[in-house]
Amino acid sequence: MEQLGFLNQYEEQLRQNLLRSCTSKEYLSGVMLQTPDIDDKWREMAPSYVADAIKEIVQYPTVSLGWAMYMGMAVASMWDTDWARYDAVENIYEYVRDIRGFDYLDEVVRGQILGLEGDDFKRAEELVLSCAEMSLDAIRHEQVEPQSPLALHVYARSIKVLYQIGAAVWLNQLGYKLTEGMSCN
């Protein structure tokens, strides 16, 4: 029970720190834009994402973390464009990953799914890298024993928050605003 309290506090603190950072960079306006549709997709994708990303955490920790943020952006874009089609996809993460593989997930999301080019393509990369680095710093700050069950839970909470931040950033980019009842319109 003590660990659950710690994990909940860690998750909320990371969410607030990333929210402040993205707001200061004008990618968000101080609120988390969320929808149950997008949040529910993370629960479906998380096991296969973790299976792929955990292999990268030692050599490429920011990739292991940051690609979750790209997935949030991708799912938010899909939610906006053709949710009936993408909601029917069994695992959106695997669908996106299988386009060119895990290593190129960032390029697939930015270029093919979000349609970013030039400076926008680069700015998205810089934002995700910044958020992934902040998350990595937060993980290291906790001084959790590496490869322990608690370390896995801290990592899982971190990628969940990055996914949510990615979705919020893209929903904001699309012009959605928070309305009563905590949904986007």
Short mmCIF file of C-alpha atoms in Angstrom, two decimals:
data_model
loop_
_atom_site.label_atom_id
_atom_site.label_comp_id
_atom_site.label_asym_id
_atom_site.label_seq_id
_atom_site.Cartn_x
_atom_site.Cartn_y
_atom_site.Cartn_z
CA MET A 1 0.00 0.00 0.00
CA GLU A 2 2.89 2.34 0.78
CA GLN A 3 4.28 1.78 -2.73
CA LEU A 4 0.91 2.58 -4.29
CA GLY A 5 0.86 5.93 -2.52
CA PHE A 6 4.41 6.61 -3.66
CA LEU A 7 3.57 5.65 -7.26
CA ASN A 8 0.44 7.80 -7.34
CA GLN A 9 2.36 10.77 -5.96
CA TYR A 10 5.23 10.20 -8.40
CA GLU A 11 2.83 10.01 -11.36
CA GLU A 12 0.96 13.18 -10.42
CA GLN A 13 4.15 15.12 -9.77
CA LEU A 14 5.58 14.07 -13.15
CA ARG A 15 2.29 15.00 -14.86
CA GLN A 16 2.30 18.46 -13.26
CA ASN A 17 5.98 19.07 -14.09
CA LEU A 18 5.49 18.10 -17.72
CA LEU A 19 2.27 20.12 -17.92
CA ARG A 20 4.11 23.19 -16.61
CA SER A 21 6.99 22.66 -19.01
CA CYS A 22 4.73 22.21 -22.05
CA THR A 23 2.69 25.23 -20.98
CA SER A 24 5.79 27.39 -20.63
CA LYS A 25 6.78 26.37 -24.17
CA GLU A 26 3.22 27.18 -25.34
CA TYR A 27 2.36 23.62 -26.37
CA LEU A 28 -0.38 23.53 -23.73
CA SER A 29 -2.44 26.17 -21.96
CA GLY A 30 -2.09 24.96 -18.38
CA VAL A 31 -4.65 22.13 -18.52
CA MET A 32 -4.51 18.46 -19.45
CA LEU A 33 -6.74 17.78 -22.41
CA GLN A 34 -7.98 14.20 -22.17
CA THR A 35 -10.71 11.94 -23.47
CA PRO A 36 -11.70 8.50 -22.22
CA ASP A 37 -11.30 7.15 -25.78
CA ILE A 38 -7.64 8.12 -25.92
CA ASP A 39 -6.90 7.08 -22.32
CA ASP A 40 -8.50 3.68 -22.89
CA LYS A 41 -6.28 3.02 -25.90
CA TRP A 42 -3.19 3.29 -23.68
CA ARG A 43 -4.43 0.40 -21.55
CA GLU A 44 -4.71 -1.71 -24.71
CA MET A 45 -1.30 -0.68 -26.06
CA ALA A 46 0.81 -0.58 -22.90
CA PRO A 47 1.78 -4.28 -22.64
CA SER A 48 3.15 -4.49 -26.19
CA TYR A 49 4.73 -1.04 -25.94
CA VAL A 50 6.52 -1.99 -22.72
CA ALA A 51 7.69 -5.28 -24.25
CA ASP A 52 9.42 -3.35 -27.05
CA ALA A 53 10.53 -0.24 -25.18
CA ILE A 54 11.98 -1.91 -22.09
CA LYS A 55 14.70 -3.46 -24.29
CA GLU A 56 15.87 0.06 -25.17
CA ILE A 57 15.90 1.61 -21.71
CA VAL A 58 19.58 0.95 -20.92
CA GLN A 59 21.10 2.16 -24.21
CA TYR A 60 18.39 4.59 -25.33
CA PRO A 61 16.39 5.67 -22.28
CA THR A 62 14.92 8.80 -23.87
CA VAL A 63 13.71 6.72 -26.83
CA SER A 64 12.17 4.16 -24.50
CA LEU A 65 10.30 6.95 -22.73
CA GLY A 66 9.70 9.44 -25.52
CA TRP A 67 8.14 7.10 -28.03
CA ALA A 68 5.17 6.82 -25.63
CA MET A 69 4.63 10.56 -26.05
CA TYR A 70 4.65 10.14 -29.82
CA MET A 71 2.01 7.43 -29.46
CA GLY A 72 -0.17 9.84 -27.50
CA MET A 73 0.16 12.37 -30.31
CA ALA A 74 -0.64 9.71 -32.91
CA VAL A 75 -3.73 8.44 -31.11
CA ALA A 76 -5.00 12.00 -30.60
CA SER A 77 -4.60 12.62 -34.33
CA MET A 78 -6.44 9.40 -35.15
CA TRP A 79 -9.18 10.30 -32.67
CA ASP A 80 -9.64 13.61 -34.47
CA THR A 81 -9.54 12.32 -38.03
CA ASP A 82 -11.32 8.95 -38.17
CA TRP A 83 -11.95 7.45 -34.74
CA ALA A 84 -14.47 4.89 -35.98
CA ARG A 85 -11.73 3.38 -38.15
CA TYR A 86 -8.87 3.55 -35.63
CA ASP A 87 -10.92 2.53 -32.61
CA ALA A 88 -11.51 -0.77 -34.40
CA VAL A 89 -7.74 -1.40 -34.70
CA GLU A 90 -6.88 -4.10 -32.17
CA ASN A 91 -3.62 -2.47 -31.04
CA ILE A 92 -2.83 0.98 -32.42
CA TYR A 93 0.73 0.86 -31.08
CA GLU A 94 1.50 -2.32 -33.03
CA TYR A 95 -0.24 -0.86 -36.07
CA VAL A 96 2.02 2.21 -35.99
CA ARG A 97 5.15 0.28 -35.00
CA ASP A 98 4.73 -2.18 -37.84
CA ILE A 99 4.88 0.56 -40.47
CA ARG A 100 8.70 0.80 -40.14
CA GLY A 101 9.61 -0.77 -36.79
CA PHE A 102 10.17 0.56 -33.27
CA ASP A 103 13.36 2.43 -34.17
CA TYR A 104 11.53 4.67 -36.65
CA LEU A 105 8.34 5.21 -34.65
CA ASP A 106 9.21 8.88 -34.14
CA GLU A 107 9.57 9.57 -37.86
CA VAL A 108 6.42 7.63 -38.74
CA VAL A 109 4.34 9.55 -36.21
CA ARG A 110 5.73 12.99 -37.03
CA GLY A 111 5.81 12.56 -40.81
CA GLN A 112 3.16 10.07 -41.83
CA ILE A 113 0.55 10.40 -39.09
CA LEU A 114 0.85 14.03 -38.00
CA GLY A 115 2.00 15.30 -41.39
CA LEU A 116 4.73 17.48 -39.91
CA GLU A 117 7.51 18.87 -42.08
CA GLY A 118 10.50 21.19 -41.73
CA ASP A 119 10.60 23.27 -38.56
CA ASP A 120 7.41 21.68 -37.18
CA PHE A 121 8.95 18.22 -37.59
CA LYS A 122 12.05 19.35 -35.69
CA ARG A 123 10.10 21.21 -32.97
CA ALA A 124 8.07 18.09 -32.21
CA GLU A 125 11.30 16.12 -31.87
CA GLU A 126 12.75 18.73 -29.51
CA LEU A 127 9.60 18.76 -27.37
CA VAL A 128 9.47 14.98 -27.03
CA LEU A 129 13.18 14.82 -26.23
CA SER A 130 12.78 17.51 -23.57
CA CYS A 131 9.84 15.69 -21.95
CA ALA A 132 11.63 12.33 -22.10
CA GLU A 133 14.71 13.86 -20.47
CA MET A 134 12.57 15.41 -17.72
CA SER A 135 10.96 12.03 -17.13
CA LEU A 136 14.31 10.27 -17.02
CA ASP A 137 15.56 12.83 -14.50
CA ALA A 138 12.46 12.23 -12.38
CA ILE A 139 13.02 8.46 -12.47
CA ARG A 140 16.67 8.84 -11.50
CA HIS A 141 15.79 11.31 -8.75
CA GLU A 142 13.71 8.64 -7.02
CA GLN A 143 16.78 6.37 -6.71
CA VAL A 144 14.71 3.23 -7.14
CA GLU A 145 16.74 0.03 -7.37
CA PRO A 146 17.27 -0.72 -11.10
CA GLN A 147 15.47 -3.78 -12.48
CA SER A 148 13.33 -4.08 -9.35
CA PRO A 149 9.54 -4.48 -9.46
CA LEU A 150 9.24 -0.90 -8.17
CA ALA A 151 11.50 0.34 -10.99
CA LEU A 152 9.17 -1.29 -13.53
CA HIS A 153 6.15 0.39 -11.93
CA VAL A 154 7.87 3.81 -11.94
CA TYR A 155 8.76 3.30 -15.61
CA ALA A 156 5.19 2.23 -16.43
CA ARG A 157 3.77 5.31 -14.70
CA SER A 158 6.26 7.52 -16.56
CA ILE A 159 5.35 6.26 -20.02
CA LYS A 160 1.66 6.52 -19.21
CA VAL A 161 2.11 10.19 -18.31
CA LEU A 162 4.19 10.82 -21.43
CA TYR A 163 1.46 9.22 -23.55
CA GLN A 164 -1.15 11.47 -21.90
CA ILE A 165 1.01 14.58 -22.35
CA GLY A 166 1.55 13.70 -26.01
CA ALA A 167 -2.19 13.35 -26.54
CA ALA A 168 -2.86 16.63 -24.71
CA VAL A 169 -0.26 18.48 -26.77
CA TRP A 170 -1.73 17.25 -30.03
CA LEU A 171 -5.32 17.90 -28.98
CA ASN A 172 -4.26 21.45 -28.10
CA GLN A 173 -2.52 21.75 -31.48
CA LEU A 174 -5.80 20.73 -33.12
CA GLY A 175 -7.64 23.48 -31.26
CA TYR A 176 -9.55 21.44 -28.69
CA LYS A 177 -10.43 23.10 -25.38
CA LEU A 178 -11.35 21.65 -22.01
CA THR A 179 -15.07 21.73 -21.25
CA GLU A 180 -17.15 20.85 -18.23
CA GLY A 181 -17.01 17.14 -17.53
CA MET A 182 -13.31 16.95 -18.45
CA SER A 183 -13.79 16.10 -22.11
CA CYS A 184 -12.60 17.84 -25.23
CA ASN A 185 -14.79 19.60 -27.75
#
